[in-house]
Coordinates of C-alpha atoms in Angstrom, one line a residue:
M1 CA 44.5 -8.0 -9.8
R2 CA 46.4 -9.7 -7.1
P3 CA 50.1 -8.6 -6.7
D4 CA 52.6 -11.4 -7.1
R5 CA 54.6 -12.7 -4.1
H6 CA 57.7 -10.7 -5.0
D7 CA 55.7 -7.4 -5.1
A8 CA 54.0 -8.2 -1.8
H9 CA 57.3 -8.8 -0.1
E10 CA 58.9 -5.7 -1.6
A11 CA 56.0 -3.6 -0.3
G12 CA 56.6 -4.8 3.3
R13 CA 53.5 -7.0 3.4
P14 CA 53.3 -10.1 5.5
D15 CA 54.4 -12.4 2.8
G16 CA 54.3 -16.0 4.0
A17 CA 52.5 -15.2 7.3
A18 CA 49.9 -17.9 7.8
A19 CA 46.1 -17.3 8.0
V20 CA 43.2 -19.7 8.3
V21 CA 39.7 -18.8 7.2
I22 CA 37.0 -21.1 8.6
G23 CA 33.9 -21.2 6.3
G24 CA 33.6 -21.1 2.5
G25 CA 30.6 -19.0 2.0
L26 CA 30.8 -15.5 0.4
A27 CA 32.3 -14.0 3.6
G28 CA 35.0 -16.6 3.9
I29 CA 35.8 -16.6 0.1
T30 CA 36.2 -12.8 0.3
A31 CA 38.4 -12.9 3.4
A32 CA 40.6 -15.6 1.9
L33 CA 41.1 -13.7 -1.4
A34 CA 41.7 -10.4 0.3
L35 CA 44.3 -11.9 2.8
A36 CA 46.0 -13.7 -0.1
D37 CA 46.1 -10.5 -2.1
A38 CA 47.8 -8.8 0.8
G39 CA 50.6 -11.5 0.8
L40 CA 49.5 -13.9 3.5
R41 CA 49.7 -17.7 3.1
V42 CA 46.0 -18.7 3.5
T43 CA 44.1 -21.9 4.1
L44 CA 40.4 -21.9 3.6
V45 CA 38.5 -24.8 5.3
E46 CA 34.8 -25.7 4.5
G47 CA 32.8 -28.6 5.7
R48 CA 30.7 -28.9 2.6
P49 CA 32.1 -30.5 -0.7
R50 CA 31.7 -27.1 -2.4
L51 CA 32.0 -23.3 -1.8
G52 CA 29.3 -20.7 -1.8
G53 CA 27.5 -21.3 1.5
L54 CA 23.8 -20.8 1.0
V55 CA 24.4 -19.5 -2.6
F56 CA 24.7 -22.7 -4.5
S57 CA 23.5 -25.0 -7.3
F58 CA 22.8 -28.7 -7.5
R59 CA 21.9 -31.2 -10.2
R60 CA 18.4 -32.7 -10.4
E61 CA 17.1 -35.4 -12.6
S62 CA 13.6 -34.5 -13.9
A63 CA 11.1 -35.6 -16.5
V64 CA 12.8 -33.4 -19.0
G65 CA 16.4 -34.4 -18.2
E66 CA 19.1 -33.2 -15.8
L67 CA 18.5 -29.6 -14.6
T68 CA 21.0 -27.4 -12.8
V69 CA 19.0 -25.9 -10.0
D70 CA 19.8 -22.9 -7.8
N71 CA 18.8 -23.4 -4.2
G72 CA 17.1 -20.0 -4.3
Q73 CA 16.8 -16.9 -6.4
H74 CA 19.4 -14.3 -5.5
V75 CA 19.6 -10.8 -6.8
Y76 CA 21.7 -7.7 -6.0
L77 CA 21.5 -4.0 -6.7
R78 CA 23.9 -1.6 -8.3
C79 CA 24.4 0.0 -4.9
C80 CA 26.0 -3.4 -3.8
T81 CA 29.5 -2.2 -4.5
A82 CA 31.3 -4.8 -2.4
Y83 CA 29.5 -7.7 -4.1
G84 CA 30.3 -6.0 -7.4
W85 CA 34.0 -6.1 -6.4
F86 CA 33.6 -9.8 -5.6
L87 CA 32.2 -10.5 -9.1
D88 CA 35.1 -8.6 -10.7
R89 CA 37.6 -10.5 -8.5
V90 CA 36.4 -13.9 -9.5
G91 CA 35.8 -12.9 -13.2
A92 CA 32.1 -13.2 -13.2
R93 CA 30.8 -9.7 -13.8
S94 CA 29.5 -10.5 -17.3
L95 CA 27.6 -13.6 -16.0
V96 CA 25.7 -11.5 -13.4
P97 CA 24.7 -8.4 -15.3
L98 CA 22.6 -5.5 -14.0
Q99 CA 19.6 -3.9 -15.7
D100 CA 20.3 -0.8 -17.7
R101 CA 17.6 0.9 -15.5
M102 CA 15.5 -0.5 -12.6
D103 CA 12.3 -1.9 -14.1
V104 CA 10.1 -4.1 -11.9
P105 CA 6.8 -5.4 -13.3
V106 CA 4.2 -5.7 -10.4
L107 CA 1.1 -7.7 -11.1
D108 CA -2.0 -7.5 -8.9
A109 CA -3.8 -10.8 -8.7
D110 CA -7.1 -9.0 -8.2
G111 CA -8.0 -7.8 -11.7
L112 CA -4.6 -8.7 -13.1
R113 CA -3.6 -5.1 -13.2
L114 CA 0.1 -4.6 -14.2
G115 CA 2.1 -1.8 -12.8
R116 CA 5.8 -1.0 -13.1
L117 CA 8.3 0.5 -10.8
R118 CA 10.8 2.1 -13.2
R119 CA 13.3 4.8 -12.8
T120 CA 14.3 7.6 -15.1
A121 CA 17.6 9.4 -15.6
L122 CA 16.4 12.3 -13.4
P123 CA 18.2 12.9 -10.1
V124 CA 16.9 11.5 -6.8
P125 CA 14.1 11.6 -5.8
L126 CA 12.6 12.6 -9.1
H127 CA 13.9 9.4 -10.7
L128 CA 10.8 7.5 -9.4
A129 CA 8.3 10.3 -9.6
R130 CA 6.8 9.3 -13.0
S131 CA 6.6 5.7 -12.0
L132 CA 4.8 6.4 -8.7
A133 CA 2.5 8.9 -10.4
T134 CA 1.1 6.2 -12.7
Y135 CA 1.5 3.2 -10.3
P136 CA -2.0 1.6 -10.5
H137 CA -1.8 -0.3 -7.2
L138 CA -2.1 2.9 -5.0
S139 CA -4.6 5.6 -4.9
L140 CA -3.7 9.2 -5.7
A141 CA -3.7 10.0 -2.0
E142 CA -1.6 7.0 -1.2
R143 CA 1.0 8.0 -3.8
A144 CA 1.3 11.4 -2.3
N145 CA 1.7 10.0 1.2
V146 CA 4.4 7.6 -0.1
G147 CA 6.4 10.6 -1.4
R148 CA 6.1 12.4 2.0
A149 CA 7.2 9.2 3.8
A150 CA 10.2 8.8 1.5
L151 CA 11.4 12.3 2.2
A152 CA 11.1 11.6 5.9
L153 CA 12.9 8.3 5.5
K154 CA 15.7 10.1 3.7
K155 CA 16.4 12.2 6.8
L156 CA 17.0 9.2 9.0
D157 CA 20.4 8.0 9.9
P158 CA 20.5 4.1 9.7
E159 CA 23.4 4.1 12.1
D160 CA 21.4 5.9 14.8
P161 CA 21.1 3.2 17.5
R162 CA 17.6 4.5 18.5
L163 CA 16.2 3.3 15.2
D164 CA 17.3 -0.3 15.9
G165 CA 14.7 -0.8 18.6
V166 CA 11.8 0.5 16.5
D167 CA 9.8 -1.6 14.1
F168 CA 9.4 -0.3 10.5
A169 CA 5.6 -0.8 10.4
S170 CA 5.0 1.5 13.4
W171 CA 7.1 4.2 11.7
L172 CA 5.2 3.8 8.4
R173 CA 1.9 4.1 10.2
R174 CA 3.0 7.3 11.9
H175 CA 3.9 8.7 8.5
G176 CA 0.5 8.0 7.0
Q177 CA 1.1 4.7 5.1
S178 CA -2.0 2.7 4.6
P179 CA -2.0 -1.1 4.8
R180 CA -2.3 -1.2 1.0
A181 CA 0.7 1.1 0.6
V182 CA 2.7 -1.1 2.9
E183 CA 1.8 -4.2 0.9
A184 CA 2.1 -2.7 -2.6
L185 CA 5.4 -0.8 -2.1
W186 CA 7.2 -1.0 1.3
D187 CA 6.8 -4.7 1.8
L188 CA 7.2 -5.4 -1.9
V189 CA 10.8 -4.2 -1.6
G190 CA 11.4 -4.9 2.1
V191 CA 10.4 -8.5 2.3
A192 CA 12.7 -9.4 -0.6
T193 CA 15.7 -7.4 0.9
L194 CA 15.1 -7.8 4.6
N195 CA 13.5 -11.2 4.7
A196 CA 10.9 -9.8 7.0
R197 CA 7.7 -7.9 6.8
A198 CA 7.6 -4.3 8.1
G199 CA 6.2 -5.3 11.5
D200 CA 9.1 -7.7 12.1
A201 CA 11.9 -5.5 10.8
S202 CA 14.2 -3.0 12.5
L203 CA 13.7 0.6 11.4
G204 CA 17.4 1.0 11.2
L205 CA 17.8 -1.8 8.7
A206 CA 14.8 -0.8 6.7
A207 CA 16.2 2.8 6.5
K208 CA 19.5 1.3 5.3
V209 CA 17.7 -0.6 2.5
F210 CA 15.5 2.3 1.3
K211 CA 18.0 5.1 1.7
T212 CA 20.8 3.2 -0.1
G213 CA 18.7 1.5 -2.7
L214 CA 16.1 4.1 -3.6
L215 CA 17.2 7.4 -2.2
S216 CA 21.0 7.6 -2.7
D217 CA 21.6 7.6 -6.5
N218 CA 19.2 7.3 -9.3
G219 CA 20.8 4.0 -10.5
A220 CA 21.3 2.4 -7.1
A221 CA 18.3 0.0 -7.3
D222 CA 19.0 -1.4 -10.8
I223 CA 18.7 -5.1 -10.4
G224 CA 21.2 -7.8 -11.2
W225 CA 20.9 -11.6 -11.2
A226 CA 22.9 -14.5 -12.4
R227 CA 22.3 -15.7 -16.0
V228 CA 24.2 -18.9 -15.1
P229 CA 23.9 -21.3 -12.2
L230 CA 24.9 -19.8 -8.9
G231 CA 27.5 -22.5 -8.4
E232 CA 29.3 -21.5 -11.5
V233 CA 30.1 -18.1 -9.9
H234 CA 30.3 -18.8 -6.2
D235 CA 31.9 -22.3 -6.4
S236 CA 33.7 -22.9 -9.7
L237 CA 35.0 -19.4 -10.5
A238 CA 35.5 -18.6 -6.8
R239 CA 37.6 -21.8 -6.4
E240 CA 39.6 -20.9 -9.5
A241 CA 40.3 -17.4 -8.2
L242 CA 41.4 -18.8 -4.8
E243 CA 43.7 -21.3 -6.4
K244 CA 45.3 -18.6 -8.6
A245 CA 45.8 -16.5 -5.5
G246 CA 47.7 -19.3 -3.8
V247 CA 45.0 -20.2 -1.3
R248 CA 44.8 -23.8 -0.1
V249 CA 41.1 -24.8 -0.2
A250 CA 40.2 -27.7 2.0
L251 CA 36.7 -28.9 1.3
R252 CA 34.9 -31.6 3.4
T253 CA 37.0 -30.3 6.2
R254 CA 35.3 -29.1 9.4
A255 CA 36.9 -27.0 12.1
S256 CA 36.4 -28.6 15.5
G257 CA 38.6 -26.6 17.7
L258 CA 40.3 -23.2 18.0
D259 CA 43.0 -22.6 20.6
R260 CA 45.5 -19.9 21.5
T261 CA 49.1 -21.3 21.7
E262 CA 51.7 -20.2 24.2
D263 CA 53.5 -18.0 21.7
G264 CA 50.2 -16.1 21.0
S265 CA 49.4 -17.7 17.6
W266 CA 46.4 -19.8 16.9
R267 CA 45.9 -23.6 16.4
V268 CA 42.9 -24.7 14.4
T269 CA 41.9 -28.3 14.7
V270 CA 40.1 -29.7 11.6
D271 CA 38.5 -33.0 10.8
N272 CA 38.8 -34.0 7.2
G273 CA 37.0 -37.3 7.1
P274 CA 39.1 -40.3 6.0
H275 CA 42.3 -38.2 6.3
G276 CA 41.7 -37.9 10.1
R277 CA 42.5 -34.9 12.2
E278 CA 44.9 -32.1 11.4
Q279 CA 46.1 -29.0 13.3
L280 CA 46.7 -25.8 11.4
A281 CA 48.9 -23.0 12.8
A282 CA 48.2 -19.4 12.0
G283 CA 48.8 -15.9 13.2
T284 CA 45.5 -14.8 11.8
V285 CA 42.1 -16.6 11.9
V286 CA 38.8 -15.4 10.4
L287 CA 35.7 -17.2 11.6
A288 CA 33.2 -16.9 8.7
L289 CA 30.5 -19.2 10.0
P290 CA 26.8 -18.7 11.0
Q291 CA 26.3 -17.3 14.4
R292 CA 25.6 -20.5 16.3
E293 CA 28.6 -22.3 14.8
T294 CA 30.7 -19.2 15.5
H295 CA 29.6 -19.3 19.1
A296 CA 30.5 -22.9 19.4
L297 CA 34.1 -22.3 18.3
L298 CA 34.8 -18.9 19.9
P299 CA 37.2 -19.1 22.9
A300 CA 35.5 -17.8 26.0
G301 CA 35.8 -14.1 26.4
S302 CA 36.4 -13.3 22.8
I303 CA 33.7 -10.7 22.6
D304 CA 31.5 -8.9 25.1
G305 CA 28.2 -10.7 25.8
Q306 CA 29.3 -13.7 23.8
D307 CA 26.1 -15.6 24.5
R308 CA 24.1 -12.9 22.8
L309 CA 25.1 -14.5 19.5
L310 CA 22.6 -17.1 20.3
D311 CA 19.9 -14.5 20.6
I312 CA 20.3 -13.5 16.9
G313 CA 17.3 -15.2 15.3
T314 CA 17.0 -16.7 11.9
A315 CA 14.4 -16.3 9.1
P316 CA 13.5 -18.9 6.3
I317 CA 13.2 -18.6 2.6
L318 CA 11.3 -21.1 0.5
N319 CA 11.7 -21.6 -3.3
L320 CA 9.2 -23.4 -5.5
H321 CA 10.4 -24.7 -8.8
V322 CA 7.9 -25.3 -11.6
V323 CA 8.6 -26.7 -15.1
Y324 CA 5.8 -26.0 -17.6
D325 CA 5.4 -27.8 -20.9
R326 CA 5.1 -24.4 -22.7
P327 CA 6.1 -20.8 -22.1
V328 CA 3.8 -19.0 -19.7
L329 CA 5.9 -15.9 -18.8
R330 CA 7.4 -13.5 -21.3
K331 CA 9.3 -11.3 -18.9
P332 CA 12.4 -12.3 -17.0
F333 CA 10.7 -11.8 -13.6
F334 CA 7.8 -10.1 -11.9
A335 CA 6.4 -9.4 -8.4
A336 CA 2.9 -10.2 -7.3
L337 CA 0.4 -8.5 -5.0
G338 CA -2.9 -9.9 -3.6
S339 CA -1.4 -13.4 -3.7
P340 CA 0.8 -15.6 -1.6
V341 CA 3.2 -15.6 -4.6
Q342 CA 5.9 -12.9 -4.1
W343 CA 8.5 -12.9 -6.9
V344 CA 8.7 -15.2 -10.0
F345 CA 11.8 -15.6 -12.1
D346 CA 12.4 -17.4 -15.5
R347 CA 15.3 -19.8 -15.0
T348 CA 14.9 -21.7 -18.3
E349 CA 18.2 -20.7 -19.8
A350 CA 20.3 -20.8 -16.6
S351 CA 19.1 -24.2 -15.6
G352 CA 20.0 -25.7 -18.9
L353 CA 16.4 -26.7 -19.7
A354 CA 16.4 -25.0 -23.1
A355 CA 19.3 -27.1 -24.2
L356 CA 17.8 -30.5 -23.2
P357 CA 16.3 -32.6 -25.9
G358 CA 13.3 -33.2 -23.7
G359 CA 13.1 -29.5 -22.7
A360 CA 12.2 -28.0 -26.0
G361 CA 9.4 -25.6 -25.6
S362 CA 9.3 -25.9 -21.9
Q363 CA 9.7 -23.1 -19.3
Y364 CA 11.2 -23.3 -15.8
L365 CA 10.0 -20.7 -13.2
A366 CA 11.4 -20.2 -9.7
V367 CA 9.0 -18.7 -7.2
S368 CA 11.0 -17.0 -4.4
Q369 CA 9.2 -16.7 -1.1
S370 CA 10.9 -14.7 1.7
A371 CA 9.7 -14.4 5.3
A372 CA 8.2 -17.9 4.6
Q373 CA 7.5 -18.9 8.2
D374 CA 4.0 -20.0 7.4
D375 CA 5.0 -22.2 4.4
I376 CA 8.5 -23.5 5.2
D377 CA 7.4 -26.8 6.7
R378 CA 4.4 -27.5 4.5
P379 CA 4.6 -30.8 2.6
V380 CA 5.3 -30.5 -1.1
A381 CA 1.9 -31.8 -2.1
E382 CA 0.3 -29.0 0.0
L383 CA 2.5 -26.4 -1.5
R384 CA 1.7 -27.6 -5.0
E385 CA -2.0 -27.4 -4.3
R386 CA -1.6 -23.9 -2.8
Y387 CA 0.7 -22.3 -5.4
L388 CA 0.0 -23.8 -8.8
P389 CA -3.6 -22.3 -8.9
E390 CA -2.1 -19.0 -7.9
L391 CA 0.4 -19.0 -10.7
A392 CA -2.5 -19.9 -13.1
R393 CA -4.4 -17.0 -11.7
L394 CA -1.5 -14.6 -12.3
L395 CA -0.4 -16.0 -15.6
P396 CA -3.3 -16.8 -18.0
A397 CA -0.9 -18.8 -20.2
A398 CA -0.4 -21.2 -17.3
R399 CA -4.0 -22.2 -17.1
G400 CA -3.9 -24.7 -19.9
A401 CA -0.2 -25.6 -19.4
G402 CA 1.0 -29.0 -18.2
V403 CA 3.3 -29.2 -15.2
R404 CA 6.3 -31.4 -16.1
D405 CA 8.0 -31.0 -12.7
F406 CA 7.3 -29.3 -9.3
F407 CA 9.8 -29.4 -6.5
V408 CA 10.8 -27.3 -3.5
T409 CA 14.0 -26.1 -1.9
R410 CA 14.0 -24.9 1.7
E411 CA 16.4 -22.8 3.7
R412 CA 15.1 -22.7 7.2
T413 CA 17.9 -20.5 8.5
A414 CA 18.5 -18.6 5.3
T415 CA 19.3 -15.2 7.0
F416 CA 19.5 -13.7 10.4
A417 CA 16.1 -12.2 11.5
P418 CA 16.3 -8.4 11.1
A419 CA 14.0 -7.9 14.2
P420 CA 14.0 -4.7 16.2
G421 CA 17.0 -4.8 18.6
V422 CA 19.1 -7.1 16.5
G423 CA 21.7 -4.3 15.9
R424 CA 22.9 -4.5 19.5
L425 CA 23.5 -8.2 19.1
R426 CA 25.6 -8.1 15.9
P427 CA 29.3 -8.2 16.8
A428 CA 32.1 -6.2 15.1
A429 CA 34.8 -8.0 13.1
R430 CA 37.6 -7.5 15.7
T431 CA 37.5 -9.7 18.8
Q432 CA 39.3 -9.2 22.1
N433 CA 41.8 -11.9 21.1
P434 CA 44.6 -10.6 18.8
G435 CA 44.6 -12.2 15.4
L436 CA 41.0 -13.5 15.6
Y437 CA 38.2 -11.9 13.5
L438 CA 34.6 -12.5 12.7
A439 CA 32.9 -12.4 9.3
G440 CA 29.4 -13.3 8.1
A441 CA 26.4 -11.4 6.8
W442 CA 25.0 -11.4 10.4
T443 CA 28.0 -9.4 11.8
A444 CA 27.9 -5.6 12.3
T445 CA 28.0 -4.5 8.6
G446 CA 25.1 -2.2 8.9
W447 CA 23.4 -4.1 6.0
P448 CA 20.7 -6.8 6.2
A449 CA 21.5 -10.4 5.5
T450 CA 22.4 -10.1 1.8
M451 CA 25.3 -11.1 -0.4
E452 CA 26.5 -7.5 -0.1
S453 CA 26.6 -7.8 3.7
A454 CA 28.5 -11.1 3.5
V455 CA 31.2 -9.7 1.2
R456 CA 31.5 -6.5 3.3
S457 CA 32.0 -8.6 6.4
G458 CA 34.9 -10.5 4.8
L459 CA 36.5 -7.3 3.7
G460 CA 36.0 -5.7 7.0
A461 CA 37.6 -8.6 8.9
V462 CA 40.6 -8.4 6.6
R463 CA 40.8 -4.6 7.1
E464 CA 41.0 -5.2 10.8
A465 CA 43.6 -8.0 10.4
L466 CA 45.9 -5.9 8.2
T467 CA 45.5 -2.9 10.6
E468 CA 46.6 -5.1 13.5
L469 CA 49.5 -6.5 11.4
G470 CA 50.5 -3.0 10.4
F471 CA 50.4 -3.6 6.7
P472 CA 48.9 -1.7 3.8
Q473 CA 45.3 -2.1 2.8
G474 CA 45.6 -0.8 -0.8
Q475 CA 44.0 -3.9 -2.3
L476 CA 40.7 -3.4 -0.4
P477 CA 37.8 -1.6 -2.0
Q478 CA 37.7 2.0 -0.7
E479 CA 34.4 1.8 1.1
V480 CA 35.8 -0.8 3.5
A481 CA 39.5 0.1 3.4

């Protein structure tokens, strides 16, 4: 809970000191909440008419009625403790629950063999031993080699800068992983979490994913996802939490300038449409924008090698949305092998389809395609022709089903590209200008571009700000305090 203003003042915190957070995605929301919790007077500016950044929902009129559509399927793991803090802070934990135990159905399109990656209550690494021993998508020899590679991976230090320049696929080959093992296990997990295949991913970031998610704690990889539209959590509830914390939220307001004043404070110039231009004064500024927008606003000399921000690449994610006239999937989700289809989720309840008069008996599936460079610019008709037969091949019940709606959402710059060498390009939260900090999933959090990384970046920026101000950090989660 946030301390009230009187308590903040009594604790010697910077009650009334002004801060501006630029950007209303998860990093910016987190930074604004944490700064307000510490007693600062915070303004959050966001150019869009909503909060949430790339984690949002929208309304779509379809043949069955008005659906609430997520721009893409987002999941998190139990090891994502900072994002868990965020859910608690905005009062959304019950809306984004975790599995009791990790359980991932994996369907091979060739022969329709179903395997499962499930954990037990045994300690790491035995928690996955039974699942791997019966995993039908790998041979006995491949399963044994996977175990040996996992033990070798457990010995790596993700923060070792030498790992950053090595690609994950090369390391897997050196440790006896066959192309089939890479597809059926390492890329199954890695593509969804890194937004890159093993050959395009930094070994350091891959080691972070697998060590933290699969080799740290037996429950670390339990999966959570929103049972309501993403916008309800990351816009509506987030805005309510910000307002209760005393944060001024300025939507449809874009920062166009950032200058240091003669007294050492900051002046943020914002454009808010019909209301014209406004200048906000602050002692603390958190830039929580994508890397190119950050580069455009950063005063010269704010960080070493500032132009290197432009060298941080991006990677796309494509989502296909299919409404069938009958149920075709009994599970909440599954992953696919031997098919262009990657992960499929049932969004019938969350979209509101089940409650629509015209939606009775229908089912809404979201097909989430990461590392989607080959498909991101294909026309909708071509994607329909490519993917509907694949879904029918994977799901026998879909073969006779009618398609009531098919549409596509595209995020061409969904994440930063986790390519080898990206670690040296990611900047820390603190800049060389006092009072100015950076946040965003692309900054140096040690995590790939996930919701966890975004929240950690916002908390990390606030940690640096409070340290510089000389005030307590007791409201921050311990892992970033």
